[in-house]
Amino acid sequence: MIYRLRKALGGFTLIELIMTVVILGIIATVSIPKFIDLRSDATAKKEAYTVGSIKDGIYIEHTRRLILDMTPQYIENLDDQGYPSNASASTPLFDHVVTGITAEWEKTGEFVYKGPTGREYAYNPDDGTFGIGSGGNGGGATTTWSISGTTQTDVTSLVEASVVSLGRAISDVPVSLGVFNIGSDMFEGELPLGPGQSLSITHDKSSVGLESVFGGSGIDKAYSILETTDDGYYIVAGQTTSYGNGNEDYFLAKINSDGVLDPDDPNTWFKTYGGPSFDRCYSAKATSDGGFIMTGQTDAGITGGTDSFVIKTNADGEVQFSKTYGGNGYDESFDIIEVSDGYVFTGEAEIPSGDGNDVILTKISTTGENLWSNTYGISGNGLENGYSVKETSDGGFIVSGYSGTGWDSNSLFIIKTDDAGLVDAPGYTPNPACETFTKTYAAGAWNQANSIHEVSGGYVFGGLVNSEEPDWTSDIVLAKIDTTGQEVWSKQIGEASTDDDCSEIIVTDDSIMIAARTKSFGAEGYDIMVIKADMDGNIDWSKLYGGDDDDRPKAITATSDNGFLIAGDTKSFGADGSDVYTIKINSEGDFD
């Protein structure tokens, strides 16, 4: 077994210092993080909600109440049945996921948005379609409709497949309000709708809970979500191609308790950081001074290849320092934590020969100066990576990731170090007050431990284990090891021939919460699955969230009201590409 530990350089020669200053001057124009505030643009879009407009992706509110008021106009050029020539029977008006309106007279009707709107609403005057993006698996919604203010019926417990269809309505031709699917109960009805009368459909989702989506036309993903100390606000961090300085940039957003970037609320904001090349944020944490620390990867470093990229901001998202760390090859970091005298991050660093990469653990000061940096590897030319790091009760650090030689040969990799990042390896003497070890588990195909926490009697970690050819599918893995790295128990969650993996786990007083993506259950694409397990890994409950396309979680965090926040990305809702997706649930996984 081979261990490799790399120490940070202790100083520079005069020539090296001069060259470094020159290089820094050259790259300053491209690597200094930029940030923009999109609130002003969102305000303009908010004021432009008229027929034919599409909501700006960066200002999307949670759907609490949607009211569509429509006054039909008499249309000439009717067909032999008295209908507009391009109308069709039973055209969907409201669907829990997608809505379309194609009857000719509806083009001339007026759509009025009232109250908080949500998701994405788009009216296309060319073909008369009106799209509503919505989501969630919660019930408890209420739909009502009225003609000239008269309520006809109330429908409760609307499920995902709920549909209201508006038939070919003109003059006194009846309006078919289609079929409500309420579990096994069905309702069909017809209402007369003549010229000058208005049809109002209200879908009240106040009991369904909080989901929000924001993003633009590019690819936008959240990797972290945090509850702030000022009541009722959350911080979301990740990467965006829709906004910023080009290619991919870090973003940091402060949203309100409804998941909204509210242009009327000066406490909410959206900012990006990065140069014209790519900058990818993978982790963000709140800091003790009220600010935030982010880490990830950039190709704008001074040493070539890619580097780990750390940005520290104040409470308003303003940069306090931004620095890159790495060698001449491929370096990146996936997690960062605050410690008493600085910050510690983990990721991967390409070994000098260029034949592989090692797990890296780096400590920096409160101003970003490199204090020490160690690498850890088992195979001489293998692939090792660190995804999660936590400070332990003995003052050391625990890191989870993977170790192997390729796609078909990777193991779960756990590293326990002392307070200086040392393990018991030739030439190194770790602090005897800290237990240290490096161990692998579940050797086989591509297996990795994405998240780890200290618990009573050891550590629990979550990740994925893959089957081998020909399926190459994965299951969620949840395991506990003792303080010396010996396995206590392990569980696998998933079904055969499907893909499932754990993105992050957190530990509460009496349970383990898992945020995972799954294809074993739910729609055809990936769904977000949240699992609550006891401290022995036994599942208490599991619930799904998302739509018909791919929805993936990257982070979960506990909230002060005993609920949970989940953040990731979605292709089911929002604009093209992928958008930031945040979900707030209560302690039982339900929407408040």
Coordinates of C-alpha atoms in Angstrom, one line a residue:
M1 CA 0.0 0.0 0.0
I2 CA 1.5 3.3 -1.0
Y3 CA 0.7 6.6 0.6
R4 CA 1.7 10.0 -0.9
L5 CA 1.5 13.2 1.1
R6 CA 2.4 16.5 -0.5
K7 CA 3.4 19.5 1.6
A8 CA 2.6 23.0 0.7
L9 CA 5.6 25.1 -0.6
G10 CA 7.2 27.1 2.2
G11 CA 8.5 30.1 0.2
F12 CA 9.8 31.6 -3.1
T13 CA 13.1 32.7 -4.5
L14 CA 13.4 36.3 -5.7
I15 CA 13.1 35.2 -9.4
E16 CA 10.1 33.1 -8.6
L17 CA 8.5 36.0 -6.8
I18 CA 9.0 38.4 -9.7
M19 CA 7.6 35.8 -12.2
T20 CA 4.6 35.3 -10.0
V21 CA 3.9 39.0 -9.8
V22 CA 4.1 39.3 -13.6
I23 CA 1.8 36.3 -14.2
L24 CA -0.7 37.7 -11.6
G25 CA -0.8 41.0 -13.5
I26 CA -1.5 39.3 -16.8
I27 CA -4.3 37.2 -15.5
A28 CA -5.9 39.8 -13.3
T29 CA -8.2 41.0 -16.1
V30 CA -9.6 37.5 -16.6
S31 CA -9.5 35.8 -13.2
I32 CA -10.8 38.4 -10.8
P33 CA -14.4 37.3 -9.9
K34 CA -17.2 39.5 -11.2
F35 CA -20.7 39.7 -9.9
I36 CA -23.9 41.0 -11.2
D37 CA -27.2 41.7 -9.6
L38 CA -30.2 40.7 -11.7
R39 CA -32.9 42.2 -9.5
S40 CA -33.3 45.3 -11.8
D41 CA -33.8 43.1 -14.8
A42 CA -36.3 41.0 -12.9
T43 CA -38.2 44.1 -11.9
A44 CA -38.6 45.1 -15.6
K45 CA -40.0 41.6 -16.4
K46 CA -42.3 41.7 -13.4
E47 CA -43.9 44.9 -14.8
A48 CA -44.4 43.3 -18.2
Y49 CA -46.8 40.5 -17.4
T50 CA -49.2 40.9 -20.3
V51 CA -50.5 38.5 -22.9
G52 CA -47.6 37.2 -25.0
S53 CA -45.0 37.7 -22.3
I54 CA -42.9 35.0 -20.7
K55 CA -41.8 35.3 -17.1
D56 CA -38.1 36.0 -16.6
G57 CA -36.3 32.9 -15.4
I58 CA -34.6 34.7 -12.6
Y59 CA -37.9 35.8 -11.0
I60 CA -40.2 32.9 -10.5
E61 CA -42.4 32.7 -7.4
H62 CA -43.9 29.7 -5.8
T63 CA -47.4 28.8 -7.0
R64 CA -49.7 29.7 -4.1
R65 CA -52.7 30.8 -6.1
L66 CA -53.3 31.0 -9.8
I67 CA -56.4 32.7 -11.2
L68 CA -57.1 32.8 -14.9
D69 CA -59.9 35.1 -16.0
M70 CA -60.9 34.7 -19.6
T71 CA -63.6 36.6 -21.4
P72 CA -64.4 34.9 -24.8
Q73 CA -65.1 37.0 -27.8
Y74 CA -67.5 36.1 -30.7
I75 CA -65.5 34.9 -33.7
E76 CA -66.6 34.9 -37.3
N77 CA -65.5 32.2 -39.9
L78 CA -67.1 29.4 -37.9
D79 CA -67.1 25.8 -39.2
D80 CA -70.3 24.0 -40.1
Q81 CA -70.8 23.1 -36.4
G82 CA -70.5 26.7 -35.2
Y83 CA -67.0 26.3 -33.9
P84 CA -63.8 28.3 -34.8
S85 CA -62.2 26.6 -37.7
N86 CA -59.0 25.7 -35.8
A87 CA -60.5 24.8 -32.5
S88 CA -60.6 21.2 -31.2
A89 CA -62.7 19.4 -28.7
S90 CA -61.5 18.8 -25.2
T91 CA -58.4 21.0 -25.5
P92 CA -56.6 20.9 -22.1
L93 CA -57.0 24.2 -20.2
F94 CA -55.4 23.2 -16.9
D95 CA -53.1 20.3 -16.3
H96 CA -51.0 20.0 -13.1
V97 CA -47.9 19.8 -15.3
V98 CA -48.6 21.3 -18.7
T99 CA -51.5 23.4 -20.0
G100 CA -52.5 24.2 -23.6
I101 CA -55.2 26.4 -25.1
T102 CA -55.7 26.2 -28.8
A103 CA -59.3 27.4 -29.6
E104 CA -59.3 30.5 -31.8
W105 CA -61.5 32.6 -29.6
E106 CA -59.1 32.2 -26.8
K107 CA -56.5 34.1 -28.6
T108 CA -58.6 37.2 -28.3
G109 CA -59.4 36.6 -24.7
E110 CA -57.7 38.4 -21.9
F111 CA -55.5 36.6 -19.4
V112 CA -55.1 38.3 -16.1
Y113 CA -52.6 37.1 -13.5
K114 CA -53.7 37.8 -9.9
G115 CA -51.9 37.2 -6.7
P116 CA -48.6 35.4 -6.4
T117 CA -47.8 33.5 -9.5
G118 CA -45.3 30.7 -9.9
R119 CA -43.3 28.4 -11.9
E120 CA -43.3 29.5 -15.6
Y121 CA -46.3 30.9 -17.4
A122 CA -46.0 31.5 -21.2
Y123 CA -48.7 32.5 -23.6
N124 CA -47.9 32.0 -27.3
P125 CA -50.1 34.3 -29.5
D126 CA -49.0 32.5 -32.6
D127 CA -50.7 29.2 -31.8
G128 CA -52.8 30.2 -28.8
T129 CA -51.0 27.9 -26.4
F130 CA -50.7 28.8 -22.8
G131 CA -48.1 26.7 -20.8
I132 CA -48.0 26.2 -17.1
G133 CA -45.1 24.5 -15.4
S134 CA -45.9 23.1 -12.0
G135 CA -44.7 20.2 -10.0
G136 CA -44.6 18.3 -6.7
N137 CA -46.2 15.2 -5.6
G138 CA -48.2 16.7 -2.8
G139 CA -52.0 16.6 -2.6
G140 CA -54.4 18.9 -0.8
A141 CA -54.9 21.4 -3.6
T142 CA -58.3 22.9 -4.4
T143 CA -59.6 23.8 -7.8
T144 CA -62.8 25.9 -8.3
W145 CA -64.4 27.5 -11.3
S146 CA -67.2 30.0 -11.8
I147 CA -69.3 31.5 -14.5
S148 CA -70.0 35.2 -13.9
G149 CA -68.9 34.8 -10.4
T150 CA -71.1 31.7 -9.5
T151 CA -69.0 28.9 -8.0
Q152 CA -70.1 25.6 -9.5
T153 CA -68.1 23.1 -7.5
D154 CA -65.0 22.6 -5.3
V155 CA -62.6 19.8 -5.9
T156 CA -60.0 18.8 -3.2
S157 CA -57.0 16.5 -3.1
L158 CA -56.0 17.1 -6.7
V159 CA -53.3 14.7 -7.7
E160 CA -50.5 14.9 -10.2
A161 CA -52.6 13.7 -13.2
S162 CA -55.4 16.2 -12.6
V163 CA -56.8 17.7 -15.9
V164 CA -59.4 20.2 -16.6
S165 CA -60.4 20.4 -20.3
L166 CA -62.0 23.3 -22.0
G167 CA -64.0 22.2 -25.1
R168 CA -64.8 24.1 -28.2
A169 CA -66.8 27.0 -26.8
I170 CA -68.4 29.8 -28.8
S171 CA -71.6 31.7 -28.4
D172 CA -73.9 29.4 -26.4
V173 CA -72.1 26.2 -27.1
P174 CA -71.5 24.4 -23.8
V175 CA -68.1 24.4 -22.2
S176 CA -66.9 20.9 -21.2
L177 CA -64.9 21.1 -18.0
G178 CA -63.5 17.7 -18.7
V179 CA -62.4 15.2 -16.1
F180 CA -61.0 15.7 -12.7
N181 CA -58.9 12.7 -11.6
I182 CA -59.1 12.6 -7.8
G183 CA -57.7 9.3 -6.9
S184 CA -60.4 6.9 -8.1
D185 CA -63.1 9.6 -8.1
M186 CA -64.0 11.2 -11.4
F187 CA -66.1 14.3 -12.1
E188 CA -67.4 15.5 -15.5
G189 CA -69.6 18.5 -16.2
E190 CA -70.8 21.1 -18.7
L191 CA -71.4 24.8 -18.2
P192 CA -73.0 27.2 -20.7
L193 CA -70.6 30.0 -21.7
G194 CA -71.9 32.8 -23.9
P195 CA -70.5 36.0 -25.3
G196 CA -69.7 38.5 -22.6
Q197 CA -69.5 35.8 -19.9
S198 CA -66.2 35.0 -18.2
L199 CA -64.8 31.7 -17.1
S200 CA -62.6 31.8 -14.0
I201 CA -60.5 28.8 -12.9
T202 CA -58.6 29.0 -9.6
H203 CA -56.1 26.5 -8.5
D204 CA -55.1 27.0 -4.9
K205 CA -51.9 25.2 -3.9
S206 CA -51.4 26.9 -0.6
S207 CA -51.6 23.5 1.2
V208 CA -49.1 21.9 -1.2
G209 CA -46.0 23.7 0.0
L210 CA -42.8 25.3 -1.2
E211 CA -41.1 24.6 -4.4
S212 CA -39.3 27.1 -6.5
V213 CA -37.4 27.2 -9.8
F214 CA -35.1 29.9 -11.2
G215 CA -32.7 30.1 -14.0
G216 CA -32.3 31.3 -17.6
S217 CA -31.9 29.7 -21.0
G218 CA -28.6 28.0 -20.1
I219 CA -27.6 25.4 -17.5
D220 CA -28.1 26.4 -13.9
K221 CA -27.5 24.0 -11.0
A222 CA -27.6 24.4 -7.2
Y223 CA -25.0 22.5 -5.1
S224 CA -25.7 24.0 -1.7
I225 CA -28.6 25.5 0.3
L226 CA -28.4 27.1 3.7
E227 CA -30.7 28.7 6.2
T228 CA -29.6 32.2 7.1
T229 CA -29.5 33.8 10.6
D230 CA -31.9 36.6 9.5
D231 CA -35.3 35.0 9.8
G232 CA -37.1 33.7 6.6
Y233 CA -34.2 33.7 4.1
Y234 CA -32.1 31.0 2.4
I235 CA -28.8 31.0 0.6
V236 CA -28.5 28.9 -2.6
A237 CA -25.1 28.4 -4.3
G238 CA -24.1 26.7 -7.5
Q239 CA -23.1 27.3 -11.1
T240 CA -24.7 29.0 -14.0
T241 CA -24.2 29.5 -17.8
S242 CA -27.3 31.7 -18.1
Y243 CA -25.8 34.7 -16.3
G244 CA -22.4 36.0 -15.4
N245 CA -19.1 36.7 -17.2
G246 CA -19.2 33.9 -19.8
N247 CA -19.1 30.1 -20.0
E248 CA -19.8 28.8 -16.4
D249 CA -19.7 31.0 -13.3
Y250 CA -20.3 30.6 -9.6
F251 CA -23.5 32.0 -8.3
L252 CA -24.8 32.9 -4.9
A253 CA -28.4 33.8 -4.3
K254 CA -30.4 34.9 -1.3
I255 CA -34.1 34.0 -1.6
N256 CA -37.0 34.6 0.7
S257 CA -39.1 32.0 2.6
D258 CA -41.2 31.3 -0.5
G259 CA -38.0 30.5 -2.5
V260 CA -38.3 33.8 -4.4
L261 CA -35.8 36.3 -5.7
D262 CA -38.2 39.2 -5.0
P263 CA -37.3 42.4 -6.8
D264 CA -39.3 44.4 -4.2
D265 CA -37.3 42.9 -1.3
P266 CA -33.8 44.4 -1.0
N267 CA -32.8 41.5 1.2
T268 CA -32.9 39.1 -1.7
W269 CA -30.2 39.1 -4.4
F270 CA -28.4 37.0 -7.1
K271 CA -24.7 37.4 -7.8
T272 CA -22.2 35.6 -10.0
Y273 CA -18.5 35.2 -9.7
G274 CA -15.8 34.2 -12.3
G275 CA -14.0 35.2 -15.4
P276 CA -14.6 34.5 -19.1
S277 CA -13.5 30.8 -18.8
F278 CA -15.3 28.2 -16.7
D279 CA -15.7 28.4 -12.9
R280 CA -17.8 25.7 -11.3
C281 CA -19.0 26.0 -7.7
Y282 CA -19.5 22.7 -5.9
S283 CA -19.9 23.7 -2.2
A284 CA -20.8 26.7 -0.1
K285 CA -21.0 27.1 3.7
A286 CA -22.0 29.8 6.1
T287 CA -19.2 31.3 8.1
S288 CA -19.1 32.5 11.7
D289 CA -18.7 36.2 10.6
G290 CA -22.1 36.0 8.8
G291 CA -20.6 35.6 5.4
F292 CA -20.1 32.6 3.0
I293 CA -17.3 30.5 1.7
M294 CA -17.4 28.7 -1.7
T295 CA -15.2 26.2 -3.4
G296 CA -15.0 24.5 -6.8
Q297 CA -12.9 24.6 -9.9
T298 CA -11.5 27.1 -12.4
D299 CA -9.4 26.9 -15.5
A300 CA -8.1 30.5 -14.9
G301 CA -5.5 29.5 -12.4
I302 CA -1.9 30.7 -12.6
T303 CA -0.3 27.2 -12.7
G304 CA -2.0 25.7 -15.8
G305 CA -4.6 23.0 -16.0
T306 CA -7.4 23.6 -13.6
D307 CA -7.2 24.7 -10.0
S308 CA -9.3 24.6 -6.9
F309 CA -11.1 28.0 -6.6
V310 CA -12.1 29.4 -3.2
I311 CA -14.2 32.6 -2.8
K312 CA -15.0 34.2 0.6
T313 CA -17.8 36.8 0.7
N314 CA -19.5 38.9 3.3
A315 CA -23.2 38.6 4.2
D316 CA -24.2 40.6 1.1
G317 CA -22.3 38.4 -1.3
E318 CA -19.4 40.9 -1.7
V319 CA -16.0 39.3 -2.3
Q320 CA -13.5 39.4 0.6
F321 CA -11.0 37.2 -1.1
S322 CA -10.7 34.8 -4.0
K323 CA -7.8 32.5 -4.6
T324 CA -6.8 29.5 -6.6
Y325 CA -4.8 26.4 -5.4
G326 CA -3.2 23.7 -7.4
G327 CA -0.3 22.4 -9.5
N328 CA 0.2 22.2 -13.2
G329 CA -2.4 19.5 -13.8
Y330 CA -6.0 18.9 -13.0
D331 CA -7.1 20.1 -9.5
E332 CA -10.6 20.7 -8.1
S333 CA -12.3 20.8 -4.8
F334 CA -15.8 19.5 -3.9
D335 CA -16.4 20.4 -0.2
I336 CA -15.2 23.1 2.2
I337 CA -15.7 23.6 6.0
E338 CA -14.8 26.4 8.4
V339 CA -12.5 25.6 11.3
S340 CA -11.4 27.8 14.2
D341 CA -8.5 29.4 12.4
G342 CA -9.5 29.1 8.7
Y343 CA -11.0 26.7 6.3
V344 CA -10.3 23.1 5.0
F345 CA -11.3 21.8 1.6
T346 CA -11.1 18.4 -0.1
G347 CA -11.1 17.3 -3.7
E348 CA -8.6 15.9 -6.2
A349 CA -5.1 16.8 -7.4
E350 CA -3.3 15.3 -10.4
I351 CA -0.1 13.5 -9.5
P352 CA 3.1 15.0 -10.9
S353 CA 3.5 12.2 -13.5
G354 CA 0.0 13.0 -14.9
D355 CA -1.0 9.3 -14.7
G356 CA -3.7 9.7 -12.1
N357 CA -5.0 11.8 -9.3
D358 CA -5.1 11.7 -5.5
V359 CA -7.4 12.9 -2.8
I360 CA -6.3 16.3 -1.6
L361 CA -6.9 17.9 1.8
T362 CA -5.9 21.6 2.1
K363 CA -6.1 24.0 5.0
I364 CA -6.1 27.8 4.4
S365 CA -6.1 30.8 6.7
T366 CA -9.0 33.2 7.3
T367 CA -7.5 35.3 4.5
G368 CA -6.9 32.4 2.1
E369 CA -3.2 31.7 2.6
N370 CA -2.2 28.1 2.2
L371 CA -1.2 26.6 5.6
W372 CA -0.8 22.9 4.5
S373 CA -1.8 20.6 1.7
N374 CA -1.7 16.8 1.7
T375 CA -2.6 14.2 -0.8
Y376 CA -3.6 10.6 -0.3
G377 CA -3.5 7.7 -2.7
I378 CA -3.4 3.9 -2.6
S379 CA -2.7 2.8 -6.2
G380 CA 0.4 4.3 -7.9
N381 CA -1.4 5.6 -10.9
G382 CA -5.0 5.4 -9.8
L383 CA -7.9 7.7 -9.5
E384 CA -8.7 9.0 -6.0
N385 CA -11.1 11.9 -5.2
G386 CA -12.5 13.5 -2.0
Y387 CA -16.1 14.6 -2.0
S388 CA -16.9 15.4 1.6
V389 CA -14.9 16.6 4.7
K390 CA -15.9 17.1 8.3
E391 CA -13.9 18.1 11.4
T392 CA -14.0 15.4 14.0
S393 CA -14.4 15.5 17.8
D394 CA -10.7 14.6 18.3
G395 CA -9.6 17.6 16.3
G396 CA -8.8 15.7 13.1
F397 CA -10.7 15.3 9.8
I398 CA -12.7 12.6 8.1
V399 CA -12.9 12.5 4.3
S400 CA -15.0 10.4 2.0
G401 CA -14.6 9.7 -1.7
Y402 CA -13.4 7.0 -4.0
S403 CA -10.2 5.1 -4.9
G404 CA -9.6 2.9 -7.9
T405 CA -8.0 2.5 -11.3
G406 CA -10.9 3.2 -13.6
W407 CA -14.6 3.0 -14.4
D408 CA -14.8 -0.7 -13.7
S409 CA -12.6 -0.8 -10.6
N410 CA -13.4 1.8 -7.8
S411 CA -14.0 1.5 -4.1
L412 CA -15.5 3.6 -1.4
F413 CA -12.6 5.5 0.2
I414 CA -12.6 6.9 3.7
I415 CA -9.6 8.8 5.2
K416 CA -9.3 9.8 8.9
T417 CA -6.4 12.3 9.6
D418 CA -5.1 14.1 12.5
D419 CA -5.3 17.9 13.0
A420 CA -2.6 18.5 10.4
G421 CA -4.0 16.3 7.8
L422 CA -1.6 13.5 8.5
V423 CA -2.1 9.7 8.5
D424 CA 0.1 6.9 9.7
A425 CA 2.4 6.6 6.7
P426 CA 6.1 6.1 6.2
G427 CA 7.9 9.3 7.1
Y428 CA 5.0 10.8 8.9
T429 CA 4.0 10.7 12.6
P430 CA 0.4 11.8 13.1
N431 CA -0.8 13.4 16.4
P432 CA -1.3 10.5 18.8
A433 CA -4.5 12.2 20.2
C434 CA -6.2 11.6 16.8
E435 CA -7.2 8.2 15.4
T436 CA -6.0 7.9 11.8
F437 CA -6.7 5.4 9.1
T438 CA -7.3 5.0 5.3
K439 CA -9.7 2.3 4.2
T440 CA -11.6 1.2 1.2
Y441 CA -14.9 -0.6 1.0
A442 CA -17.1 -2.3 -1.6
A443 CA -14.5 -2.9 -4.3
G444 CA -15.9 -3.5 -7.7
A445 CA -17.3 -1.2 -10.4
W446 CA -17.6 2.6 -9.9
N447 CA -18.4 3.0 -6.2
Q448 CA -18.0 6.3 -4.3
A449 CA -18.8 7.8 -0.9
N450 CA -20.3 11.3 -1.5
S451 CA -21.1 12.4 2.0
I452 CA -19.9 11.6 5.6
H453 CA -20.8 12.6 9.2
E454 CA -19.5 11.7 12.6
V455 CA -22.0 10.0 14.9
S456 CA -21.9 8.2 18.2
G457 CA -19.4 5.4 18.0
G458 CA -18.0 6.2 14.5
Y459 CA -19.1 7.6 11.2
V460 CA -22.0 7.2 8.7
F461 CA -21.5 7.8 5.0
G462 CA -23.7 7.7 1.9
G463 CA -22.9 7.2 -1.8
L464 CA -23.4 4.7 -4.6
V465 CA -22.3 1.3 -5.6
N466 CA -22.5 0.1 -9.2
S467 CA -23.1 -3.2 -10.7
E468 CA -20.7 -4.5 -13.3
E469 CA -21.3 -5.3 -17.0
P470 CA -23.7 -5.4 -18.8
D471 CA -26.0 -3.3 -16.6
W472 CA -23.7 -0.7 -15.1
T473 CA -26.5 0.5 -12.8
S474 CA -26.2 1.8 -9.3
D475 CA -27.8 1.6 -5.9
I476 CA -27.8 4.0 -3.0
V477 CA -25.4 2.9 -0.2
L478 CA -25.6 3.9 3.4
A479 CA -23.0 2.5 5.9
K480 CA -21.6 3.0 9.4
I481 CA -18.0 2.4 10.4
D482 CA -16.5 2.6 13.9
T483 CA -13.8 5.0 15.0
T484 CA -11.1 2.7 13.6
G485 CA -12.8 2.3 10.2
Q486 CA -14.3 -1.2 10.8
E487 CA -17.7 -1.7 9.2
V488 CA -20.6 -1.8 11.6
W489 CA -23.5 -2.1 9.1
S490 CA -24.3 -1.2 5.5
K491 CA -27.5 -0.9 3.5
Q492 CA -28.3 -0.7 -0.3
I493 CA -31.4 1.0 -1.6
G494 CA -32.7 0.6 -5.2
E495 CA -34.1 -1.8 -7.7
A496 CA -32.3 -3.9 -10.3
S497 CA -31.4 -2.4 -13.7
T498 CA -32.0 1.2 -12.5
D499 CA -29.8 4.0 -11.4
D500 CA -29.9 5.4 -7.9
D501 CA -27.3 7.3 -5.9
C502 CA -27.0 9.3 -2.7
S503 CA -26.0 13.0 -3.2
E504 CA -25.8 14.0 0.5
I505 CA -26.7 12.9 3.9
I506 CA -27.2 14.9 7.1
V507 CA -27.6 13.6 10.7
T508 CA -30.2 15.0 13.1
D509 CA -30.6 14.0 16.8
D510 CA -32.2 10.7 16.0
S511 CA -32.1 10.1 12.3
I512 CA -30.2 10.1 9.0
M513 CA -31.6 12.1 6.2
I514 CA -30.6 11.1 2.6
A515 CA -31.1 13.2 -0.5
A516 CA -30.8 11.0 -3.5
R517 CA -31.7 10.7 -7.2
T518 CA -33.6 7.7 -8.4
K519 CA -34.8 5.9 -11.4
S520 CA -36.2 3.0 -9.4
F521 CA -39.4 4.8 -8.5
G522 CA -41.4 7.6 -10.1
A523 CA -41.2 9.0 -13.6
E524 CA -39.1 8.0 -16.5
G525 CA -36.3 10.5 -15.7
Y526 CA -34.5 10.9 -12.5
D527 CA -36.6 11.9 -9.5
I528 CA -35.5 13.5 -6.2
M529 CA -35.9 11.0 -3.4
V530 CA -35.6 12.0 0.3
I531 CA -35.2 9.1 2.8
K532 CA -35.4 9.2 6.5
A533 CA -33.6 6.4 8.3
D534 CA -32.9 5.7 11.9
M535 CA -29.4 5.5 13.4
D536 CA -29.1 1.8 12.4
G537 CA -29.9 2.6 8.8
N538 CA -33.5 1.3 8.8
I539 CA -35.8 3.3 6.6
D540 CA -38.6 5.2 8.3
W541 CA -40.0 6.8 5.2
S542 CA -39.0 7.8 1.6
K543 CA -40.7 10.3 -0.6
L544 CA -40.3 11.5 -4.2
Y545 CA -40.3 15.0 -5.7
G546 CA -40.1 16.2 -9.3
G547 CA -41.7 16.0 -12.7
D548 CA -41.5 13.9 -15.8
D549 CA -37.9 14.8 -16.8
D550 CA -34.7 14.6 -14.9
D551 CA -34.6 16.2 -11.4
R552 CA -31.5 15.8 -9.3
P553 CA -30.7 16.8 -5.7
K554 CA -27.2 18.0 -4.7
A555 CA -27.8 19.2 -1.1
I556 CA -30.0 18.8 1.9
T557 CA -30.0 20.8 5.1
A558 CA -32.1 20.9 8.3
T559 CA -34.0 24.1 9.2
S560 CA -34.8 25.7 12.5
D561 CA -38.5 24.7 12.2
N562 CA -37.5 21.0 12.1
G563 CA -38.0 20.8 8.4
F564 CA -35.6 20.3 5.5
L565 CA -34.4 22.2 2.5
I566 CA -33.3 20.4 -0.7
A567 CA -31.5 22.0 -3.6
G568 CA -30.4 20.7 -7.0
D569 CA -31.5 21.1 -10.6
T570 CA -34.5 20.3 -12.8
K571 CA -35.3 19.7 -16.4
S572 CA -39.0 19.1 -15.6
F573 CA -39.8 22.7 -14.9
G574 CA -38.6 26.1 -15.9
A575 CA -36.7 27.2 -19.0
D576 CA -34.6 25.3 -21.4
G577 CA -31.5 23.4 -20.2
S578 CA -31.7 22.9 -16.5
D579 CA -32.8 25.3 -13.8
V580 CA -32.1 25.6 -10.0
Y581 CA -34.7 23.6 -8.1
T582 CA -35.3 24.2 -4.4
I583 CA -37.8 22.3 -2.1
K584 CA -38.9 23.0 1.5
I585 CA -40.5 20.1 3.3
N586 CA -41.5 19.4 6.9
S587 CA -40.2 16.8 9.3
E588 CA -42.3 14.1 7.7
G589 CA -41.3 14.9 4.1
D590 CA -44.6 16.7 3.3
F591 CA -45.1 20.2 2.1
D592 CA -46.3 22.5 4.8

